[in-house]
């Protein structure tokens, strides 16, 4: 493994922790280093404890680990919260002039920098975090010049004076440490000529939506989904689209449904508590055969749960939410690049099969900023398939009945009916949440009911045959032991392989329904462990059902994401335990 | 094609199952005539319906239509119009759909001022569930679930609209076919959210707010010389709970509909066959 630095800044909400962290992350990225960030934050505007953590290496990094090398602590609580992750060789940068006396753990180097005083000298106390960044550069052997570009990006809008002051503040922080401390913890951050982009999962979903031709988004603010709406606002307009902040999630999903009936590619996004409200409309989307992408950025539940904490607890809701039997697809991207590609795919699936598609992400992925080569989002690779959209006279004629009425819910071999959107001549028709005939008119006729139910589920069967529902594979393909995961745990799991002594095969599953049939893989394995961030093992239940066997489970529901080293330990432990007889 | 459109083109071949004499027949006829009269045709019209007797209207009319979830017709209509400013959107619902389960959406649709019409068939009763109190039922109106009356005053939907910043507020009576059609027509032609509350009597479950009651009590604002552009005058008639008015109560002549105000003018159904040409710029933003 190449040099791997774990850096963090922590303080109270309102201290500018996030933007300072982002500035450092961007600087590292500009220096051609890979970055993986995470955030500790609470549901409050000011106070409490919040931290922005960066893991950086010249190799790709895709997980957090249980180790912190450099900590910028603006509060004692920041030190206390991270005390277990600090080690001999760690340094804590703090401001000894502040009213609290820093309690630096044994073996950890305390670097007392008068952040506020230096910042004032540079032009204002507000720049104390920038001073800390400069100090961190000195300790890590990272050229302070790399901060310049990200400082320009962050403060450019506030005028060149602010930018220059910040650059100066960073240099003064660096100078101060150089002159007053002889800290050599052995860090000397290497740089490369690589150009990386730095983005989080929600930005990748938003960008995927724009690439896929999404033109309408309606949503209601909720952590941690809001940043998708924030991303689209101000960008979607460039493509003739629009974002509406609705009065609630009930409205948001119905607006998106309306836009989709109008022929737009439309999306809504929310988190579990919002999905509860949207569930009301799931059945209508499916029954009216409307193409719609519904994104759930999961957070800890139930009820208000822990709104700023990680969990993968909504799998059953995405699969089974709504009364009656609702055909749907459930797709769960496993990485930030996959957030992009699976969003594109979700729009295609929705239109090809005129079915709701649930895109299930989670808090960890939504707040993590990670570096990628820009080619990871190669826009030339984006394909758009609008399915059976009929728009010219001949196509429409083909689907008219003897009385000239458009058969919007025609019963077909593959279950997919033609789709005419408003403005298409002779295409006028009704769609409804009621059971209906081929024309969309309500019916309670037993034969028509069965035909329509069957055709809607036949679309899913068709999709199962036509599409690839692959899994992603890592580790040793021939290993006896199999670890399976869904959603965002992939990165931690892949990195856990580096820590594990045992050989394991890792299968990471991005499709929950339809999903790849893993029966053979499970049967061939000696031990099978399913990793997921929930208490009950919702995905493990599905796999047991699919493969008619029992699997071992690693469940984490503390609200904190899996970490690579911790996960390796748990896998190792599970592998050493005999399976109890069933 | 629009010049040849007759109102019967908006009629489907499905026979309504409304009770004989139901006000909804007259309400729907007026809506179809108003749509034809304003130059629309079924292929460029989208009708959204809620749940209840009124919700069945999508089945009996012929156009693009969606019959949705109880109370959510307005958000659906909003979405259609955002995506397709070129399409005529008409939302239909009842007093339960619009003022009870959908009241939240009503307030926000009004203040958003999207260019569509909203026709509420107000019969002051829940008909399809066989006669329970609605939000517009009188406080002493006895029903199976409220044997002593609803114990709360009725909602004044017109005042609710006014308070929410409406740009067009009107009321009509299903039985006064010509005036009803004219009023709905004005709502369609209004630049913004055209709201019409229609007295649409339920002949089966409401023996108080009957055709005779409205015939005897209805005051036509046009005959009264009411000026709908006069906000104060509008306020007066809207808050007057002693009389039942018909006509356009309020119209903001300077109303600018949402899509014009916020530049939502593109046909969103048209997208390129791949990512937009400049899409790599979106990636480069993250450098």
PDB file of C-alpha atoms in Angstrom, chain A residues 118-381:
ATOM      1  CA  UNK A 118      -2.416  34.393  13.092  1.00  0.00           C
ATOM      2  CA  UNK A 119      -5.683  34.664  11.168  1.00  0.00           C
ATOM      3  CA  UNK A 120      -6.297  38.110  12.597  1.00  0.00           C
ATOM      4  CA  UNK A 121      -2.861  39.127  11.492  1.00  0.00           C
ATOM      5  CA  UNK A 122      -3.611  37.827   8.004  1.00  0.00           C
ATOM      6  CA  UNK A 123      -6.809  39.836   7.796  1.00  0.00           C
ATOM      7  CA  UNK A 124      -9.518  38.272   9.977  1.00  0.00           C
ATOM      8  CA  UNK A 125     -10.207  35.663  12.660  1.00  0.00           C
ATOM      9  CA  UNK A 126     -12.615  33.963  10.264  1.00  0.00           C
ATOM     10  CA  UNK A 127      -9.608  32.528   8.406  1.00  0.00           C
ATOM     11  CA  UNK A 128      -8.355  30.465  11.344  1.00  0.00           C
ATOM     12  CA  UNK A 129      -9.288  27.209   9.594  1.00  0.00           C
ATOM     13  CA  UNK A 130      -7.154  28.252   6.651  1.00  0.00           C
ATOM     14  CA  UNK A 131      -4.250  28.845   9.023  1.00  0.00           C
ATOM     15  CA  UNK A 132      -4.804  25.293  10.286  1.00  0.00           C
ATOM     16  CA  UNK A 133      -4.658  24.005   6.710  1.00  0.00           C
ATOM     17  CA  UNK A 134      -1.292  25.670   6.261  1.00  0.00           C
ATOM     18  CA  UNK A 135      -0.073  24.087   9.494  1.00  0.00           C
ATOM     19  CA  UNK A 136      -1.311  20.698   8.287  1.00  0.00           C
ATOM     20  CA  UNK A 137       0.600  21.176   5.014  1.00  0.00           C
ATOM     21  CA  UNK A 138       3.818  21.683   6.934  1.00  0.00           C
ATOM     22  CA  UNK A 139       3.327  18.573   9.051  1.00  0.00           C
ATOM     23  CA  UNK A 140       2.410  16.372   6.096  1.00  0.00           C
ATOM     24  CA  UNK A 141       5.084  17.709   3.749  1.00  0.00           C
ATOM     25  CA  UNK A 142       2.415  18.898   1.343  1.00  0.00           C
ATOM     26  CA  UNK A 143       3.125  21.961  -0.763  1.00  0.00           C
ATOM     27  CA  UNK A 144       0.938  24.808   0.450  1.00  0.00           C
ATOM     28  CA  UNK A 145       0.620  26.073  -3.131  1.00  0.00           C
ATOM     29  CA  UNK A 146      -1.828  23.298  -3.876  1.00  0.00           C
ATOM     30  CA  UNK A 147      -4.271  25.038  -1.556  1.00  0.00           C
ATOM     31  CA  UNK A 148      -4.315  28.123  -3.770  1.00  0.00           C
ATOM     32  CA  UNK A 149      -6.572  26.784  -6.478  1.00  0.00           C
ATOM     33  CA  UNK A 150      -9.143  25.425  -4.053  1.00  0.00           C
ATOM     34  CA  UNK A 151      -9.080  28.652  -2.051  1.00  0.00           C
ATOM     35  CA  UNK A 152      -9.802  30.486  -5.299  1.00  0.00           C
ATOM     36  CA  UNK A 153     -12.657  28.102  -6.020  1.00  0.00           C
ATOM     37  CA  UNK A 154     -14.117  28.530  -2.542  1.00  0.00           C
ATOM     38  CA  UNK A 155     -13.633  32.278  -2.057  1.00  0.00           C
ATOM     39  CA  UNK A 156     -13.382  33.575  -5.636  1.00  0.00           C
ATOM     40  CA  UNK A 157     -16.959  34.850  -5.473  1.00  0.00           C
ATOM     41  CA  UNK A 158     -16.088  37.001  -2.470  1.00  0.00           C
ATOM     42  CA  UNK A 159     -13.390  38.952  -4.264  1.00  0.00           C
ATOM     43  CA  UNK A 160      -9.660  38.677  -4.850  1.00  0.00           C
ATOM     44  CA  UNK A 161      -8.753  40.290  -1.515  1.00  0.00           C
ATOM     45  CA  UNK A 162     -10.404  37.511   0.449  1.00  0.00           C
ATOM     46  CA  UNK A 163      -8.655  34.936  -1.739  1.00  0.00           C
ATOM     47  CA  UNK A 164      -5.266  36.588  -1.259  1.00  0.00           C
ATOM     48  CA  UNK A 165      -5.773  36.909   2.497  1.00  0.00           C
ATOM     49  CA  UNK A 166      -6.583  33.233   2.730  1.00  0.00           C
ATOM     50  CA  UNK A 167      -3.524  32.264   0.704  1.00  0.00           C
ATOM     51  CA  UNK A 168      -1.465  34.380   3.068  1.00  0.00           C
ATOM     52  CA  UNK A 169      -3.131  32.880   6.136  1.00  0.00           C
ATOM     53  CA  UNK A 170      -2.252  29.385   4.923  1.00  0.00           C
ATOM     54  CA  UNK A 171       1.370  30.359   4.417  1.00  0.00           C
ATOM     55  CA  UNK A 172       1.541  31.959   7.844  1.00  0.00           C
ATOM     56  CA  UNK A 173       0.183  28.776   9.404  1.00  0.00           C
ATOM     57  CA  UNK A 174       2.822  26.773   7.598  1.00  0.00           C
ATOM     58  CA  UNK A 175       5.559  29.204   8.636  1.00  0.00           C
ATOM     59  CA  UNK A 176       4.495  29.140  12.258  1.00  0.00           C
ATOM     60  CA  UNK A 177       4.830  25.379  12.520  1.00  0.00           C
ATOM     61  CA  UNK A 178       8.091  25.394  10.589  1.00  0.00           C
ATOM     62  CA  UNK A 179       9.612  27.954  12.950  1.00  0.00           C
ATOM     63  CA  UNK A 180       8.227  26.728  16.251  1.00  0.00           C
ATOM     64  CA  UNK A 181       8.101  22.983  15.929  1.00  0.00           C
ATOM     65  CA  UNK A 182      10.415  20.317  14.819  1.00  0.00           C
ATOM     66  CA  UNK A 183       7.707  17.832  14.003  1.00  0.00           C
ATOM     67  CA  UNK A 184       8.758  14.982  11.799  1.00  0.00           C
ATOM     68  CA  UNK A 185       6.149  12.308  11.776  1.00  0.00           C
ATOM     69  CA  UNK A 186       7.560  10.964   8.547  1.00  0.00           C
ATOM     70  CA  UNK A 187       4.860  12.232   6.236  1.00  0.00           C
ATOM     71  CA  UNK A 188       5.918  13.495   2.858  1.00  0.00           C
ATOM     72  CA  UNK A 189       2.927  13.507   0.601  1.00  0.00           C
ATOM     73  CA  UNK A 190       3.780  12.460  -2.915  1.00  0.00           C
ATOM     74  CA  UNK A 191       2.072  14.190  -5.819  1.00  0.00           C
ATOM     75  CA  UNK A 192       1.334  12.977  -9.353  1.00  0.00           C
ATOM     76  CA  UNK A 193       0.354  14.499 -12.688  1.00  0.00           C
ATOM     77  CA  UNK A 194      -3.046  12.853 -12.668  1.00  0.00           C
ATOM     78  CA  UNK A 195      -6.145  15.021 -12.998  1.00  0.00           C
ATOM     79  CA  UNK A 196      -8.959  13.828 -10.850  1.00  0.00           C
ATOM     80  CA  UNK A 197     -12.495  14.990 -10.283  1.00  0.00           C
ATOM     81  CA  UNK A 198     -13.833  15.025  -6.743  1.00  0.00           C
ATOM     82  CA  UNK A 199     -17.517  14.398  -6.166  1.00  0.00           C
ATOM     83  CA  UNK A 200     -20.015  12.708  -3.872  1.00  0.00           C
ATOM     84  CA  UNK A 201     -22.729  10.147  -4.545  1.00  0.00           C
ATOM     85  CA  UNK A 202     -25.578  12.637  -4.679  1.00  0.00           C
ATOM     86  CA  UNK A 203     -23.713  14.796  -7.173  1.00  0.00           C
ATOM     87  CA  UNK A 204     -23.097  11.666  -9.236  1.00  0.00           C
ATOM     88  CA  UNK A 205     -26.822  10.870  -9.153  1.00  0.00           C
ATOM     89  CA  UNK A 206     -27.681  14.421 -10.187  1.00  0.00           C
ATOM     90  CA  UNK A 207     -25.108  14.384 -12.970  1.00  0.00           C
ATOM     91  CA  UNK A 208     -26.393  10.979 -14.095  1.00  0.00           C
ATOM     92  CA  UNK A 209     -29.896  12.393 -14.252  1.00  0.00           C
ATOM     93  CA  UNK A 210     -28.772  15.295 -16.461  1.00  0.00           C
ATOM     94  CA  UNK A 211     -26.787  12.957 -18.700  1.00  0.00           C
ATOM     95  CA  UNK A 212     -29.820  10.721 -19.022  1.00  0.00           C
ATOM     96  CA  UNK A 213     -32.075  13.581 -20.119  1.00  0.00           C
ATOM     97  CA  UNK A 214     -33.940  14.128 -16.859  1.00  0.00           C
ATOM     98  CA  UNK A 215     -35.815  17.375 -17.303  1.00  0.00           C
ATOM     99  CA  UNK A 216     -38.050  17.554 -14.284  1.00  0.00           C
ATOM    100  CA  UNK A 217     -37.316  17.071 -10.631  1.00  0.00           C
ATOM    101  CA  UNK A 218     -39.676  17.649  -7.741  1.00  0.00           C
ATOM    102  CA  UNK A 219     -38.635  17.090  -4.166  1.00  0.00           C
ATOM    103  CA  UNK A 220     -39.003  18.133  -0.566  1.00  0.00           C
ATOM    104  CA  UNK A 221     -35.875  18.919   1.436  1.00  0.00           C
ATOM    105  CA  UNK A 222     -34.673  16.050   3.594  1.00  0.00           C
ATOM    106  CA  UNK A 223     -31.271  14.937   4.831  1.00  0.00           C
ATOM    107  CA  UNK A 224     -29.390  13.315   3.145  1.00  0.00           C
ATOM    108  CA  UNK A 225     -31.191  13.606  -0.214  1.00  0.00           C
ATOM    109  CA  UNK A 226     -31.396  17.389  -0.532  1.00  0.00           C
ATOM    110  CA  UNK A 227     -28.042  17.796  -2.209  1.00  0.00           C
ATOM    111  CA  UNK A 228     -29.430  16.039  -5.305  1.00  0.00           C
ATOM    112  CA  UNK A 229     -32.017  18.806  -5.604  1.00  0.00           C
ATOM    113  CA  UNK A 230     -29.347  21.417  -4.878  1.00  0.00           C
ATOM    114  CA  UNK A 231     -27.143  19.973  -7.600  1.00  0.00           C
ATOM    115  CA  UNK A 232     -29.902  19.982 -10.199  1.00  0.00           C
ATOM    116  CA  UNK A 233     -31.103  23.488  -9.319  1.00  0.00           C
ATOM    117  CA  UNK A 234     -29.156  25.905 -11.475  1.00  0.00           C
ATOM    118  CA  UNK A 235     -27.997  23.212 -13.901  1.00  0.00           C
ATOM    119  CA  UNK A 236     -31.119  21.459 -15.180  1.00  0.00           C
ATOM    120  CA  UNK A 237     -32.364  24.808 -16.540  1.00  0.00           C
ATOM    121  CA  UNK A 238     -29.448  24.822 -19.005  1.00  0.00           C
ATOM    122  CA  UNK A 239     -31.122  21.864 -20.663  1.00  0.00           C
ATOM    123  CA  UNK A 240     -34.640  23.286 -20.580  1.00  0.00           C
ATOM    124  CA  UNK A 241     -35.599  21.490 -17.383  1.00  0.00           C
ATOM    125  CA  UNK A 242     -36.908  22.634 -14.042  1.00  0.00           C
ATOM    126  CA  UNK A 243     -36.782  21.806 -10.340  1.00  0.00           C
ATOM    127  CA  UNK A 244     -39.747  22.356  -8.054  1.00  0.00           C
ATOM    128  CA  UNK A 245     -39.585  22.321  -4.286  1.00  0.00           C
ATOM    129  CA  UNK A 246     -42.954  20.829  -3.497  1.00  0.00           C
ATOM    130  CA  UNK A 247     -45.052  21.318  -0.357  1.00  0.00           C
ATOM    131  CA  UNK A 248     -44.411  17.738   0.737  1.00  0.00           C
ATOM    132  CA  UNK A 249     -43.308  14.369  -0.597  1.00  0.00           C
ATOM    133  CA  UNK A 250     -46.872  13.418  -1.502  1.00  0.00           C
ATOM    134  CA  UNK A 251     -46.887  16.331  -3.896  1.00  0.00           C
ATOM    135  CA  UNK A 252     -43.308  15.816  -5.091  1.00  0.00           C
ATOM    136  CA  UNK A 253     -43.878  12.303  -6.379  1.00  0.00           C
ATOM    137  CA  UNK A 254     -47.190  13.264  -7.959  1.00  0.00           C
ATOM    138  CA  UNK A 255     -45.626  16.231  -9.733  1.00  0.00           C
ATOM    139  CA  UNK A 256     -42.878  13.983 -11.052  1.00  0.00           C
ATOM    140  CA  UNK A 257     -45.538  11.507 -12.131  1.00  0.00           C
ATOM    141  CA  UNK A 258     -47.397  14.298 -13.941  1.00  0.00           C
ATOM    142  CA  UNK A 259     -44.238  15.410 -15.745  1.00  0.00           C
ATOM    143  CA  UNK A 260     -43.602  11.806 -16.774  1.00  0.00           C
ATOM    144  CA  UNK A 261     -47.165  11.550 -18.127  1.00  0.00           C
ATOM    145  CA  UNK A 262     -46.310  14.667 -20.103  1.00  0.00           C
ATOM    146  CA  UNK A 263     -43.395  12.762 -21.625  1.00  0.00           C
ATOM    147  CA  UNK A 264     -40.488  14.146 -19.611  1.00  0.00           C
ATOM    148  CA  UNK A 265     -37.866  12.029 -17.949  1.00  0.00           C
ATOM    149  CA  UNK A 266     -38.684  12.832 -14.347  1.00  0.00           C
ATOM    150  CA  UNK A 267     -37.300  12.022 -10.950  1.00  0.00           C
ATOM    151  CA  UNK A 268     -37.893  12.614  -7.294  1.00  0.00           C
ATOM    152  CA  UNK A 269     -35.503  11.861  -4.460  1.00  0.00           C
ATOM    153  CA  UNK A 270     -35.973  11.627  -0.745  1.00  0.00           C
ATOM    154  CA  UNK A 271     -34.898   9.624   2.273  1.00  0.00           C
ATOM    155  CA  UNK A 272     -36.783   6.879   4.127  1.00  0.00           C
ATOM    156  CA  UNK A 273     -39.159   9.137   6.027  1.00  0.00           C
ATOM    157  CA  UNK A 274     -40.123  10.764   2.741  1.00  0.00           C
ATOM    158  CA  UNK A 275     -40.467   7.422   1.021  1.00  0.00           C
ATOM    159  CA  UNK A 276     -43.138   6.610   3.615  1.00  0.00           C
ATOM    160  CA  UNK A 277     -45.261   9.410   2.181  1.00  0.00           C
ATOM    161  CA  UNK A 278     -44.420   8.637  -1.418  1.00  0.00           C
ATOM    162  CA  UNK A 279     -45.463   5.021  -0.909  1.00  0.00           C
ATOM    163  CA  UNK A 280     -49.031   6.226  -1.353  1.00  0.00           C
ATOM    164  CA  UNK A 281     -48.311   6.806  -5.022  1.00  0.00           C
ATOM    165  CA  UNK A 282     -46.112   3.763  -5.829  1.00  0.00           C
ATOM    166  CA  UNK A 283     -49.126   1.721  -6.882  1.00  0.00           C
ATOM    167  CA  UNK A 284     -50.418   4.477  -9.138  1.00  0.00           C
ATOM    168  CA  UNK A 285     -47.069   4.792 -10.901  1.00  0.00           C
ATOM    169  CA  UNK A 286     -47.034   1.067 -11.598  1.00  0.00           C
ATOM    170  CA  UNK A 287     -50.742   0.734 -12.372  1.00  0.00           C
ATOM    171  CA  UNK A 288     -50.767   3.685 -14.775  1.00  0.00           C
ATOM    172  CA  UNK A 289     -47.508   2.342 -16.279  1.00  0.00           C
ATOM    173  CA  UNK A 290     -45.662   5.604 -15.812  1.00  0.00           C
ATOM    174  CA  UNK A 291     -41.861   5.688 -16.163  1.00  0.00           C
ATOM    175  CA  UNK A 292     -40.537   7.251 -12.985  1.00  0.00           C
ATOM    176  CA  UNK A 293     -37.263   7.212 -11.064  1.00  0.00           C
ATOM    177  CA  UNK A 294     -37.650   7.415  -7.282  1.00  0.00           C
ATOM    178  CA  UNK A 295     -34.408   7.823  -5.355  1.00  0.00           C
ATOM    179  CA  UNK A 296     -34.109   6.874  -1.692  1.00  0.00           C
ATOM    180  CA  UNK A 297     -30.926   8.095  -0.029  1.00  0.00           C
ATOM    181  CA  UNK A 298     -31.274   5.962   3.070  1.00  0.00           C
ATOM    182  CA  UNK A 299     -30.595   7.189   6.565  1.00  0.00           C
ATOM    183  CA  UNK A 300     -31.022   5.655   9.965  1.00  0.00           C
ATOM    184  CA  UNK A 301     -34.627   4.899  10.958  1.00  0.00           C
ATOM    185  CA  UNK A 302     -37.273   4.019  11.955  1.00  0.00           C
ATOM    186  CA  UNK A 303     -39.296   7.195  12.383  1.00  0.00           C
ATOM    187  CA  UNK A 304     -36.934  10.155  12.689  1.00  0.00           C
ATOM    188  CA  UNK A 305     -34.238   7.693  13.809  1.00  0.00           C
ATOM    189  CA  UNK A 306     -30.804   9.246  13.486  1.00  0.00           C
ATOM    190  CA  UNK A 307     -31.272  11.598  10.556  1.00  0.00           C
ATOM    191  CA  UNK A 308     -27.590  12.223   9.902  1.00  0.00           C
ATOM    192  CA  UNK A 309     -26.418   8.657  10.325  1.00  0.00           C
ATOM    193  CA  UNK A 310     -25.799   5.784   7.962  1.00  0.00           C
ATOM    194  CA  UNK A 311     -28.135   2.813   7.524  1.00  0.00           C
ATOM    195  CA  UNK A 312     -29.323   0.434   4.844  1.00  0.00           C
ATOM    196  CA  UNK A 313     -32.656  -0.197   6.463  1.00  0.00           C
ATOM    197  CA  UNK A 314     -35.047   0.597   3.607  1.00  0.00           C
ATOM    198  CA  UNK A 315     -34.450  -2.416   1.413  1.00  0.00           C
ATOM    199  CA  UNK A 316     -37.711  -4.106   2.369  1.00  0.00           C
ATOM    200  CA  UNK A 317     -39.618  -0.882   1.878  1.00  0.00           C
ATOM    201  CA  UNK A 318     -38.174  -0.398  -1.600  1.00  0.00           C
ATOM    202  CA  UNK A 319     -39.013  -3.993  -2.436  1.00  0.00           C
ATOM    203  CA  UNK A 320     -42.423  -4.300  -0.842  1.00  0.00           C
ATOM    204  CA  UNK A 321     -43.699  -0.780  -0.059  1.00  0.00           C
ATOM    205  CA  UNK A 322     -47.263  -0.062  -1.088  1.00  0.00           C
ATOM    206  CA  UNK A 323     -50.490  -2.021  -0.812  1.00  0.00           C
ATOM    207  CA  UNK A 324     -51.299  -4.633  -3.389  1.00  0.00           C
ATOM    208  CA  UNK A 325     -48.657  -6.144  -5.624  1.00  0.00           C
ATOM    209  CA  UNK A 326     -46.608  -3.449  -7.292  1.00  0.00           C
ATOM    210  CA  UNK A 327     -44.223  -4.354 -10.118  1.00  0.00           C
ATOM    211  CA  UNK A 328     -41.007  -2.348  -9.823  1.00  0.00           C
ATOM    212  CA  UNK A 329     -37.260  -2.410 -10.211  1.00  0.00           C
ATOM    213  CA  UNK A 330     -34.892  -1.792  -7.313  1.00  0.00           C
ATOM    214  CA  UNK A 331     -31.361  -0.738  -8.164  1.00  0.00           C
ATOM    215  CA  UNK A 332     -28.727   0.016  -5.510  1.00  0.00           C
ATOM    216  CA  UNK A 333     -25.487   1.544  -6.794  1.00  0.00           C
ATOM    217  CA  UNK A 334     -22.404   0.217  -5.023  1.00  0.00           C
ATOM    218  CA  UNK A 335     -20.034   3.145  -5.525  1.00  0.00           C
ATOM    219  CA  UNK A 336     -20.017   6.812  -6.458  1.00  0.00           C
ATOM    220  CA  UNK A 337     -19.275   6.137 -10.134  1.00  0.00           C
ATOM    221  CA  UNK A 338     -22.056   3.597 -10.068  1.00  0.00           C
ATOM    222  CA  UNK A 339     -24.381   6.262  -8.648  1.00  0.00           C
ATOM    223  CA  UNK A 340     -23.882   7.967 -12.008  1.00  0.00           C
ATOM    224  CA  UNK A 341     -24.219   4.916 -14.237  1.00  0.00           C
ATOM    225  CA  UNK A 342     -27.089   3.324 -12.360  1.00  0.00           C
ATOM    226  CA  UNK A 343     -29.014   6.591 -12.515  1.00  0.00           C
ATOM    227  CA  UNK A 344     -28.650   6.579 -16.295  1.00  0.00           C
ATOM    228  CA  UNK A 345     -29.746   2.956 -16.327  1.00  0.00           C
ATOM    229  CA  UNK A 346     -32.677   3.669 -14.007  1.00  0.00           C
ATOM    230  CA  UNK A 347     -34.096   6.191 -16.490  1.00  0.00           C
ATOM    231  CA  UNK A 348     -33.758   3.690 -19.326  1.00  0.00           C
ATOM    232  CA  UNK A 349     -35.373   0.898 -17.330  1.00  0.00           C
ATOM    233  CA  UNK A 350     -38.217   3.205 -16.333  1.00  0.00           C
ATOM    234  CA  UNK A 351     -39.018   4.171 -19.922  1.00  0.00           C
ATOM    235  CA  UNK A 352     -38.375   0.790 -21.520  1.00  0.00           C
ATOM    236  CA  UNK A 353     -40.671  -0.973 -19.090  1.00  0.00           C
ATOM    237  CA  UNK A 354     -42.964   1.922 -18.072  1.00  0.00           C
ATOM    238  CA  UNK A 355     -42.451   0.960 -14.469  1.00  0.00           C
ATOM    239  CA  UNK A 356     -41.270   2.706 -11.295  1.00  0.00           C
ATOM    240  CA  UNK A 357     -37.564   2.312 -10.652  1.00  0.00           C
ATOM    241  CA  UNK A 358     -36.219   2.695  -7.134  1.00  0.00           C
ATOM    242  CA  UNK A 359     -32.689   3.937  -6.972  1.00  0.00           C
ATOM    243  CA  UNK A 360     -31.485   3.145  -3.480  1.00  0.00           C
ATOM    244  CA  UNK A 361     -28.414   4.927  -2.203  1.00  0.00           C
ATOM    245  CA  UNK A 362     -27.422   5.818   1.343  1.00  0.00           C
ATOM    246  CA  UNK A 363     -26.085   8.547   3.574  1.00  0.00           C
ATOM    247  CA  UNK A 364     -22.499   7.306   3.528  1.00  0.00           C
ATOM    248  CA  UNK A 365     -22.334   7.529  -0.249  1.00  0.00           C
ATOM    249  CA  UNK A 366     -24.216  10.833  -0.337  1.00  0.00           C
ATOM    250  CA  UNK A 367     -21.697  12.703   1.810  1.00  0.00           C
ATOM    251  CA  UNK A 368     -18.522  10.992   0.688  1.00  0.00           C
ATOM    252  CA  UNK A 369     -16.408  12.888  -1.785  1.00  0.00           C
ATOM    253  CA  UNK A 370     -14.128  10.669  -3.765  1.00  0.00           C
ATOM    254  CA  UNK A 371     -11.636  11.195  -6.595  1.00  0.00           C
ATOM    255  CA  UNK A 372     -11.963   9.594 -10.012  1.00  0.00           C
ATOM    256  CA  UNK A 373     -10.362  10.083 -13.378  1.00  0.00           C
ATOM    257  CA  UNK A 374     -12.900  12.065 -15.440  1.00  0.00           C
ATOM    258  CA  UNK A 375     -13.125   9.175 -17.910  1.00  0.00           C
ATOM    259  CA  UNK A 376     -15.015   7.283 -15.215  1.00  0.00           C
ATOM    260  CA  UNK A 377     -17.941   9.443 -16.303  1.00  0.00           C
ATOM    261  CA  UNK A 378     -17.437   9.194 -20.050  1.00  0.00           C
ATOM    262  CA  UNK A 379     -20.500  10.901 -21.439  1.00  0.00           C
ATOM    263  CA  UNK A 380     -20.039   9.265 -24.842  1.00  0.00           C
ATOM    264  CA  UNK A 381     -20.914   5.988 -23.176  1.00  0.00           C
TER     265      UNK A 381
END
